[in-house]
Amino acid sequence: MTGSTRGPNDPRRRERILDAALDVIAEHGAIKVTFRKIASAAGVPLGSLTYYFDDMQHLLTEAFTRLAESVSVRYGALLEAARTPEEAQEAVVEIICGKVWGTDRNLLLSYELYAFAARHPELTEVLRSWMHASRQSLARHFDPLTARALDALVEGFSIHNSVDARPTERADVAAVVRAVATPRTPPDGASR
Amino acid sequence: MTGSTRGPNDPRRRERILDAALDVIAEHGAIKVTFRKIASAAGVPLGSLTYYFDDMQHLLTEAFTRLAESVSVRYGALLEAARTPEEAQEAVVEIICGKVWGTDRNLLLSYELYAFAARHPELTEVLRSWMHASRQSLARHFDPLTARALDALVEGFSIHNSVDARPTERADVAAVVRAVATPRTPPDGASR
Amino acid sequence: MTGSTRGPNDPRRRERILDAALDVIAEHGAIKVTFRKIASAAGVPLGSLTYYFDDMQHLLTEAFTRLAESVSVRYGALLEAARTPEEAQEAVVEIICGKVWGTDRNLLLSYELYAFAARHPELTEVLRSWMHASRQSLARHFDPLTARALDALVEGFSIHNSVDARPTERADVAAVVRAVATPRTPPDGASR
Amino acid sequence: MTGSTRGPNDPRRRERILDAALDVIAEHGAIKVTFRKIASAAGVPLGSLTYYFDDMQHLLTEAFTRLAESVSVRYGALLEAARTPEEAQEAVVEIICGKVWGTDRNLLLSYELYAFAARHPELTEVLRSWMHASRQSLARHFDPLTARALDALVEGFSIHNSVDARPTERADVAAVVRAVATPRTPPDGASR
DNA sequence: TATGAATGAGCATTCATTCAT
DNA sequence: CATGAATGAATGCTCATTCAT
């Protein structure tokens, strides 16, 4: 009674399709996405896809939007849990090293998203919201510039660590985060 | 008769094809690359492509390799020119803000490259060399961990700045670079 | 509950659908008619069409029948109004040149009808009735053979005039009609 | 040796495709033409069609042009053979009744052509040339207005005869043709 | 009685790839 | 050595039709 799997009303089907699309992109690359692969991954008939989505571009746009939002949420959750500046720094380190969003899958999807967004302006806004949300999460604990810097660091380290044969170790990442995050008085008032 | 109007040997043709491939990727996205588009962009006959390259995957692999090397060179050149730590820091800021490699085109191509490389192991090595070269260039002026951190910062800021409606200003970037680059005595003598 | 905003009985809906079908054919060509276009043009829900009509073929058959009848009526009306042989001839000229039925729209629809009818025998009868009605209208004023001839002339001139960059002028059409319509004694008393 | 059926050079393939297209239209109607049907009728691979023709519209345009030209030629040939005014009139009667071009197939195709041309301006010119050629052929024997009238008569009678259960008999057609073609002095100078 | 959500068969078209020259 | 004509497999997408409500 709690919802047949195929009835005329399957309100979760849209979401299933979007998740399947991300799965297919993650597995084969956006370069090889096809309606047929998505339909098969989602376990829905081919005609469903164009019934729910005007065309592939719209489908991908929604799928990537969904990705950005879900990653964003997890990013924020970790920082929200932090209670002290030290915990906040630790959260950043965890985001970088603990693969909170930097799963290979998510990282991969984010490359595809960046590439796709560069050609589809409607996704630029999604990207901006995502970045803005990350910075806001960081801004609960750090000043705005530091928030920007840490966000950039998360991006850069995540990418490089995924490529690196010997990723930067957690303690080292922590040291860098501390350097960026700790305010300090210039040594002798010299520079700038 | 043995080729009067067009010499049978056109040694630059391979390179022309690879550059054309990058142009096509930059313009249409890897998702829409076709032999026809590349051939037309390079001004070579269609048959040329499969004559010089076994298939599209090989062609793209070489094209991306070419991209990585050329970007790498420019990155290194800027740092090599620095004579003092301050100049080195300034070079890093310039790389981030001056769009030395972070041209929209290059950035875009790098997303495509990352996405492509994630699925083609032979490119992982190319990516590693690229990253290694960057770090080596930085290591002329900074200790290894700082080099890694700055490299990550370059990556992250470049990406975020290209998305940001109001990119981080040069002075602010400089401040962050200084914070990462300036060695200091740890508060209580602990790490490193 | 039994249909407050829209009565469950919408007797004109069938007709609206048929008219919309003709509009769609006139606009897009029979080659591109779809249920969706018709439903949208008629302002009725998609399900309506297959509710009222078994399938597209039946719908088109009825639509074309409707067309034939309405055109036929106008043709007849003009001839019925004529009181003298001269007025009858003038009516024929008017039908040809005044675009009584030879509207571009009707002409266009008649091509589609002819093509459709050639493949759907049930429409042959409709076509015959149409032709028969036209001839009957003409037969009020002319002998049977002249009626046939004038009817053919209407058909042919209408088509040719719609294609012609410089259609045959009204006076010339009138002369031809007169030549066909005016009985005369054969040169040497032979034929007929 | 006189040409393998499938070699890389099959210069007649274009024409075969066009003829096959006309066959398919004649058999199924333009409304049901598909590349697959044409390819199969022509005995060529599916990919051939879009290799030789940019798209279906271009293919149909060429096919209809071919039709118009071939019909035009036969029409002209019959009239060219006539040596006296009487023979010319007889040729016209033959064109109408003898199914010179008014084959059911050709008639059918001409309906489709008219419908198609109404929506594809590039065919209007083809139609005009066709009509012009017919009139020129007639103008070898008749004055310009009579040529126009006879051409309209051919068109109209051909169509009506193909619909009619009892087509107008040859002798009657001949009488009408004579009435149109024979110049005469107005009975008593009255009319007009 | 009337609807619109859902589907699968079929379509035009694209394109990497092959291969005769 | 180099080419471009030719092909067939696959793609995104359309749509008549079905059917639960």
PDB file of C-alpha atoms in Angstrom, chain A:
ATOM      1  CA  MET A   1       0.000   0.000   0.000  1.00  0.00           C
ATOM      2  CA  THR A   2       2.851   2.332   0.690  1.00  0.00           C
ATOM      3  CA  GLY A   3       3.336   3.167  -2.935  1.00  0.00           C
ATOM      4  CA  SER A   4       3.630   0.670  -5.724  1.00  0.00           C
ATOM      5  CA  THR A   5       6.923   0.898  -7.569  1.00  0.00           C
ATOM      6  CA  ARG A   6       5.425   1.713 -10.939  1.00  0.00           C
ATOM      7  CA  GLY A   7       2.009   3.242 -10.568  1.00  0.00           C
ATOM      8  CA  PRO A   8       1.040   6.312 -12.536  1.00  0.00           C
ATOM      9  CA  ASN A   9       2.128   8.405  -9.602  1.00  0.00           C
ATOM     10  CA  ASP A  10       5.728   7.998  -8.690  1.00  0.00           C
ATOM     11  CA  PRO A  11       6.642  11.321  -7.219  1.00  0.00           C
ATOM     12  CA  ARG A  12      10.181  10.285  -6.496  1.00  0.00           C
ATOM     13  CA  ARG A  13      10.874   9.411 -10.111  1.00  0.00           C
ATOM     14  CA  ARG A  14      12.210  12.828 -11.002  1.00  0.00           C
ATOM     15  CA  GLU A  15      14.748  12.611  -8.219  1.00  0.00           C
ATOM     16  CA  ARG A  16      15.656   9.066  -9.101  1.00  0.00           C
ATOM     17  CA  ILE A  17      16.375  10.164 -12.620  1.00  0.00           C
ATOM     18  CA  LEU A  18      18.564  13.026 -11.466  1.00  0.00           C
ATOM     19  CA  ASP A  19      20.536  10.789  -9.147  1.00  0.00           C
ATOM     20  CA  ALA A  20      20.913   8.241 -11.893  1.00  0.00           C
ATOM     21  CA  ALA A  21      22.176  10.961 -14.201  1.00  0.00           C
ATOM     22  CA  LEU A  22      24.882  11.866 -11.694  1.00  0.00           C
ATOM     23  CA  ASP A  23      25.766   8.216 -11.329  1.00  0.00           C
ATOM     24  CA  VAL A  24      26.118   7.862 -15.067  1.00  0.00           C
ATOM     25  CA  ILE A  25      28.224  10.990 -15.325  1.00  0.00           C
ATOM     26  CA  ALA A  26      30.409   9.748 -12.509  1.00  0.00           C
ATOM     27  CA  GLU A  27      30.816   6.398 -14.127  1.00  0.00           C
ATOM     28  CA  HIS A  28      31.161   7.262 -17.799  1.00  0.00           C
ATOM     29  CA  GLY A  29      31.811  10.982 -17.876  1.00  0.00           C
ATOM     30  CA  ALA A  30      29.536  13.700 -19.150  1.00  0.00           C
ATOM     31  CA  ILE A  31      31.061  13.061 -22.539  1.00  0.00           C
ATOM     32  CA  LYS A  32      29.311   9.733 -22.677  1.00  0.00           C
ATOM     33  CA  VAL A  33      26.001  10.401 -20.967  1.00  0.00           C
ATOM     34  CA  THR A  34      23.019   9.189 -22.924  1.00  0.00           C
ATOM     35  CA  PHE A  35      19.355   9.083 -22.187  1.00  0.00           C
ATOM     36  CA  ARG A  36      19.461   5.353 -22.510  1.00  0.00           C
ATOM     37  CA  LYS A  37      22.174   4.928 -19.888  1.00  0.00           C
ATOM     38  CA  ILE A  38      20.349   7.207 -17.481  1.00  0.00           C
ATOM     39  CA  ALA A  39      17.019   5.497 -18.034  1.00  0.00           C
ATOM     40  CA  SER A  40      18.555   2.142 -17.452  1.00  0.00           C
ATOM     41  CA  ALA A  41      20.406   3.295 -14.328  1.00  0.00           C
ATOM     42  CA  ALA A  42      17.237   4.809 -12.941  1.00  0.00           C
ATOM     43  CA  GLY A  43      15.161   1.792 -13.855  1.00  0.00           C
ATOM     44  CA  VAL A  44      12.640   3.881 -15.759  1.00  0.00           C
ATOM     45  CA  PRO A  45      11.478   3.702 -19.359  1.00  0.00           C
ATOM     46  CA  LEU A  46      13.303   5.790 -21.896  1.00  0.00           C
ATOM     47  CA  GLY A  47      10.266   7.915 -22.663  1.00  0.00           C
ATOM     48  CA  SER A  48      10.198   8.994 -19.032  1.00  0.00           C
ATOM     49  CA  LEU A  49      13.247  11.148 -19.410  1.00  0.00           C
ATOM     50  CA  THR A  50      11.870  13.453 -22.035  1.00  0.00           C
ATOM     51  CA  TYR A  51       8.548  13.374 -20.307  1.00  0.00           C
ATOM     52  CA  TYR A  52      10.035  14.794 -17.120  1.00  0.00           C
ATOM     53  CA  PHE A  53      12.728  16.917 -18.697  1.00  0.00           C
ATOM     54  CA  ASP A  54      12.527  19.045 -21.806  1.00  0.00           C
ATOM     55  CA  ASP A  55      15.854  17.840 -23.067  1.00  0.00           C
ATOM     56  CA  MET A  56      19.219  16.595 -21.958  1.00  0.00           C
ATOM     57  CA  GLN A  57      20.533  20.028 -21.167  1.00  0.00           C
ATOM     58  CA  HIS A  58      17.704  20.689 -18.755  1.00  0.00           C
ATOM     59  CA  LEU A  59      18.168  17.311 -17.177  1.00  0.00           C
ATOM     60  CA  LEU A  60      21.878  17.865 -16.630  1.00  0.00           C
ATOM     61  CA  THR A  61      21.299  21.346 -15.325  1.00  0.00           C
ATOM     62  CA  GLU A  62      18.943  20.032 -12.698  1.00  0.00           C
ATOM     63  CA  ALA A  63      21.205  17.157 -11.845  1.00  0.00           C
ATOM     64  CA  PHE A  64      24.186  19.403 -11.303  1.00  0.00           C
ATOM     65  CA  THR A  65      22.099  21.794  -9.261  1.00  0.00           C
ATOM     66  CA  ARG A  66      21.100  18.904  -7.062  1.00  0.00           C
ATOM     67  CA  LEU A  67      24.726  17.922  -6.684  1.00  0.00           C
ATOM     68  CA  ALA A  68      25.809  21.399  -5.700  1.00  0.00           C
ATOM     69  CA  GLU A  69      23.096  21.648  -3.108  1.00  0.00           C
ATOM     70  CA  SER A  70      23.740  18.323  -1.504  1.00  0.00           C
ATOM     71  CA  VAL A  71      27.478  18.861  -1.305  1.00  0.00           C
ATOM     72  CA  SER A  72      26.916  22.327   0.049  1.00  0.00           C
ATOM     73  CA  VAL A  73      24.782  20.999   2.840  1.00  0.00           C
ATOM     74  CA  ARG A  74      27.390  18.557   4.042  1.00  0.00           C
ATOM     75  CA  TYR A  75      30.079  21.186   3.899  1.00  0.00           C
ATOM     76  CA  GLY A  76      27.963  23.498   6.036  1.00  0.00           C
ATOM     77  CA  ALA A  77      26.974  20.837   8.522  1.00  0.00           C
ATOM     78  CA  LEU A  78      30.544  20.130   9.451  1.00  0.00           C
ATOM     79  CA  LEU A  79      31.343  23.743  10.096  1.00  0.00           C
ATOM     80  CA  GLU A  80      28.143  24.364  11.948  1.00  0.00           C
ATOM     81  CA  ALA A  81      29.104  21.712  14.437  1.00  0.00           C
ATOM     82  CA  ALA A  82      32.307  23.504  15.361  1.00  0.00           C
ATOM     83  CA  ARG A  83      32.174  25.424  18.660  1.00  0.00           C
ATOM     84  CA  THR A  84      35.597  27.005  18.947  1.00  0.00           C
ATOM     85  CA  PRO A  85      38.046  28.495  16.446  1.00  0.00           C
ATOM     86  CA  GLU A  86      40.189  25.404  16.915  1.00  0.00           C
ATOM     87  CA  GLU A  87      37.269  23.140  16.111  1.00  0.00           C
ATOM     88  CA  ALA A  88      36.491  25.232  13.067  1.00  0.00           C
ATOM     89  CA  GLN A  89      40.051  24.858  11.806  1.00  0.00           C
ATOM     90  CA  GLU A  90      39.821  21.168  12.492  1.00  0.00           C
ATOM     91  CA  ALA A  91      36.588  21.018  10.504  1.00  0.00           C
ATOM     92  CA  VAL A  92      38.322  22.624   7.530  1.00  0.00           C
ATOM     93  CA  VAL A  93      41.121  20.095   7.762  1.00  0.00           C
ATOM     94  CA  GLU A  94      38.530  17.345   7.938  1.00  0.00           C
ATOM     95  CA  ILE A  95      36.767  18.687   4.853  1.00  0.00           C
ATOM     96  CA  ILE A  96      40.048  18.595   2.958  1.00  0.00           C
ATOM     97  CA  CYS A  97      41.479  15.333   4.184  1.00  0.00           C
ATOM     98  CA  GLY A  98      38.452  13.441   5.371  1.00  0.00           C
ATOM     99  CA  LYS A  99      36.909  13.518   1.974  1.00  0.00           C
ATOM    100  CA  VAL A 100      33.778  15.120   3.315  1.00  0.00           C
ATOM    101  CA  TRP A 101      32.862  16.368  -0.094  1.00  0.00           C
ATOM    102  CA  GLY A 102      36.103  15.529  -1.747  1.00  0.00           C
ATOM    103  CA  THR A 103      34.981  12.024  -2.487  1.00  0.00           C
ATOM    104  CA  ASP A 104      36.518  10.935  -5.738  1.00  0.00           C
ATOM    105  CA  ARG A 105      32.980  10.802  -7.063  1.00  0.00           C
ATOM    106  CA  ASN A 106      32.095  14.306  -5.996  1.00  0.00           C
ATOM    107  CA  LEU A 107      35.391  15.702  -7.124  1.00  0.00           C
ATOM    108  CA  LEU A 108      34.937  14.114 -10.476  1.00  0.00           C
ATOM    109  CA  LEU A 109      31.417  15.406 -10.721  1.00  0.00           C
ATOM    110  CA  SER A 110      32.573  18.865  -9.807  1.00  0.00           C
ATOM    111  CA  TYR A 111      35.022  18.900 -12.716  1.00  0.00           C
ATOM    112  CA  GLU A 112      32.221  17.969 -15.024  1.00  0.00           C
ATOM    113  CA  LEU A 113      30.045  20.565 -13.409  1.00  0.00           C
ATOM    114  CA  TYR A 114      32.644  23.296 -13.867  1.00  0.00           C
ATOM    115  CA  ALA A 115      33.106  22.361 -17.488  1.00  0.00           C
ATOM    116  CA  PHE A 116      29.386  22.199 -18.073  1.00  0.00           C
ATOM    117  CA  ALA A 117      28.691  25.426 -16.227  1.00  0.00           C
ATOM    118  CA  ALA A 118      31.243  27.301 -18.299  1.00  0.00           C
ATOM    119  CA  ARG A 119      28.953  26.753 -21.231  1.00  0.00           C
ATOM    120  CA  HIS A 120      25.593  27.024 -19.542  1.00  0.00           C
ATOM    121  CA  PRO A 121      25.139  30.372 -17.849  1.00  0.00           C
ATOM    122  CA  GLU A 122      22.142  29.210 -15.866  1.00  0.00           C
ATOM    123  CA  LEU A 123      24.548  27.077 -13.873  1.00  0.00           C
ATOM    124  CA  THR A 124      26.855  29.959 -13.072  1.00  0.00           C
ATOM    125  CA  GLU A 125      24.325  31.104 -10.529  1.00  0.00           C
ATOM    126  CA  VAL A 126      24.229  27.638  -9.021  1.00  0.00           C
ATOM    127  CA  LEU A 127      27.988  27.676  -8.749  1.00  0.00           C
ATOM    128  CA  ARG A 128      27.930  31.073  -7.116  1.00  0.00           C
ATOM    129  CA  SER A 129      25.346  30.014  -4.590  1.00  0.00           C
ATOM    130  CA  TRP A 130      27.421  27.019  -3.779  1.00  0.00           C
ATOM    131  CA  MET A 131      30.540  29.094  -3.270  1.00  0.00           C
ATOM    132  CA  HIS A 132      28.607  31.676  -1.355  1.00  0.00           C
ATOM    133  CA  ALA A 133      27.155  29.056   0.959  1.00  0.00           C
ATOM    134  CA  SER A 134      30.586  27.621   1.644  1.00  0.00           C
ATOM    135  CA  ARG A 135      31.963  31.020   2.493  1.00  0.00           C
ATOM    136  CA  GLN A 136      29.004  31.767   4.699  1.00  0.00           C
ATOM    137  CA  SER A 137      29.611  28.562   6.587  1.00  0.00           C
ATOM    138  CA  LEU A 138      33.235  29.534   7.043  1.00  0.00           C
ATOM    139  CA  ALA A 139      32.296  33.081   7.933  1.00  0.00           C
ATOM    140  CA  ARG A 140      30.670  31.829  11.119  1.00  0.00           C
ATOM    141  CA  HIS A 141      34.172  31.295  12.420  1.00  0.00           C
ATOM    142  CA  PHE A 142      36.520  33.412  10.335  1.00  0.00           C
ATOM    143  CA  ASP A 143      36.691  36.916   8.918  1.00  0.00           C
ATOM    144  CA  PRO A 144      35.523  37.267   5.295  1.00  0.00           C
ATOM    145  CA  LEU A 145      38.913  37.243   3.646  1.00  0.00           C
ATOM    146  CA  THR A 146      40.038  34.246   5.643  1.00  0.00           C
ATOM    147  CA  ALA A 147      36.818  32.534   4.687  1.00  0.00           C
ATOM    148  CA  ARG A 148      37.600  33.114   1.040  1.00  0.00           C
ATOM    149  CA  ALA A 149      41.153  31.933   1.474  1.00  0.00           C
ATOM    150  CA  LEU A 150      40.143  28.765   3.302  1.00  0.00           C
ATOM    151  CA  ASP A 151      37.518  28.006   0.725  1.00  0.00           C
ATOM    152  CA  ALA A 152      40.100  28.328  -2.017  1.00  0.00           C
ATOM    153  CA  LEU A 153      42.432  26.133  -0.036  1.00  0.00           C
ATOM    154  CA  VAL A 154      39.785  23.462   0.333  1.00  0.00           C
ATOM    155  CA  GLU A 155      39.202  23.512  -3.408  1.00  0.00           C
ATOM    156  CA  GLY A 156      42.866  23.441  -4.322  1.00  0.00           C
ATOM    157  CA  PHE A 157      43.998  20.866  -1.812  1.00  0.00           C
ATOM    158  CA  SER A 158      41.105  18.587  -2.590  1.00  0.00           C
ATOM    159  CA  ILE A 159      41.945  18.582  -6.249  1.00  0.00           C
ATOM    160  CA  HIS A 160      45.668  18.221  -5.791  1.00  0.00           C
ATOM    161  CA  ASN A 161      45.337  15.526  -3.149  1.00  0.00           C
ATOM    162  CA  SER A 162      43.197  13.486  -5.465  1.00  0.00           C
ATOM    163  CA  VAL A 163      45.879  13.639  -8.108  1.00  0.00           C
ATOM    164  CA  ASP A 164      48.873  13.376  -5.852  1.00  0.00           C
ATOM    165  CA  ALA A 165      50.553  10.008  -5.456  1.00  0.00           C
ATOM    166  CA  ARG A 166      51.482  11.094  -1.939  1.00  0.00           C
ATOM    167  CA  PRO A 167      48.801  13.559  -0.807  1.00  0.00           C
ATOM    168  CA  THR A 168      49.730  16.270   1.648  1.00  0.00           C
ATOM    169  CA  GLU A 169      49.477  14.808   5.132  1.00  0.00           C
ATOM    170  CA  ARG A 170      46.822  15.809   7.551  1.00  0.00           C
ATOM    171  CA  ALA A 171      49.241  17.476   9.985  1.00  0.00           C
ATOM    172  CA  ASP A 172      50.715  19.548   7.196  1.00  0.00           C
ATOM    173  CA  VAL A 173      47.325  20.574   5.940  1.00  0.00           C
ATOM    174  CA  ALA A 174      46.469  21.550   9.487  1.00  0.00           C
ATOM    175  CA  ALA A 175      49.574  23.725   9.690  1.00  0.00           C
ATOM    176  CA  VAL A 176      48.649  25.550   6.509  1.00  0.00           C
ATOM    177  CA  VAL A 177      45.105  26.060   7.669  1.00  0.00           C
ATOM    178  CA  ARG A 178      46.410  27.462  10.917  1.00  0.00           C
ATOM    179  CA  ALA A 179      48.727  29.821   9.067  1.00  0.00           C
ATOM    180  CA  VAL A 180      45.888  31.155   6.998  1.00  0.00           C
ATOM    181  CA  ALA A 181      43.416  31.296   9.830  1.00  0.00           C
ATOM    182  CA  THR A 182      45.510  32.768  12.629  1.00  0.00           C
ATOM    183  CA  PRO A 183      45.493  36.541  12.693  1.00  0.00           C
ATOM    184  CA  ARG A 184      48.823  38.010  13.608  1.00  0.00           C
ATOM    185  CA  THR A 185      50.561  41.311  13.956  1.00  0.00           C
ATOM    186  CA  PRO A 186      53.185  41.814  11.314  1.00  0.00           C
ATOM    187  CA  PRO A 187      56.617  40.839  12.766  1.00  0.00           C
ATOM    188  CA  ASP A 188      58.072  44.305  12.841  1.00  0.00           C
ATOM    189  CA  GLY A 189      55.526  46.514  11.219  1.00  0.00           C
ATOM    190  CA  ALA A 190      57.514  46.522   7.993  1.00  0.00           C
ATOM    191  CA  SER A 191      55.666  45.088   5.037  1.00  0.00           C
ATOM    192  CA  ARG A 192      53.154  46.998   2.995  1.00  0.00           C
TER     193      ARG A 192
END
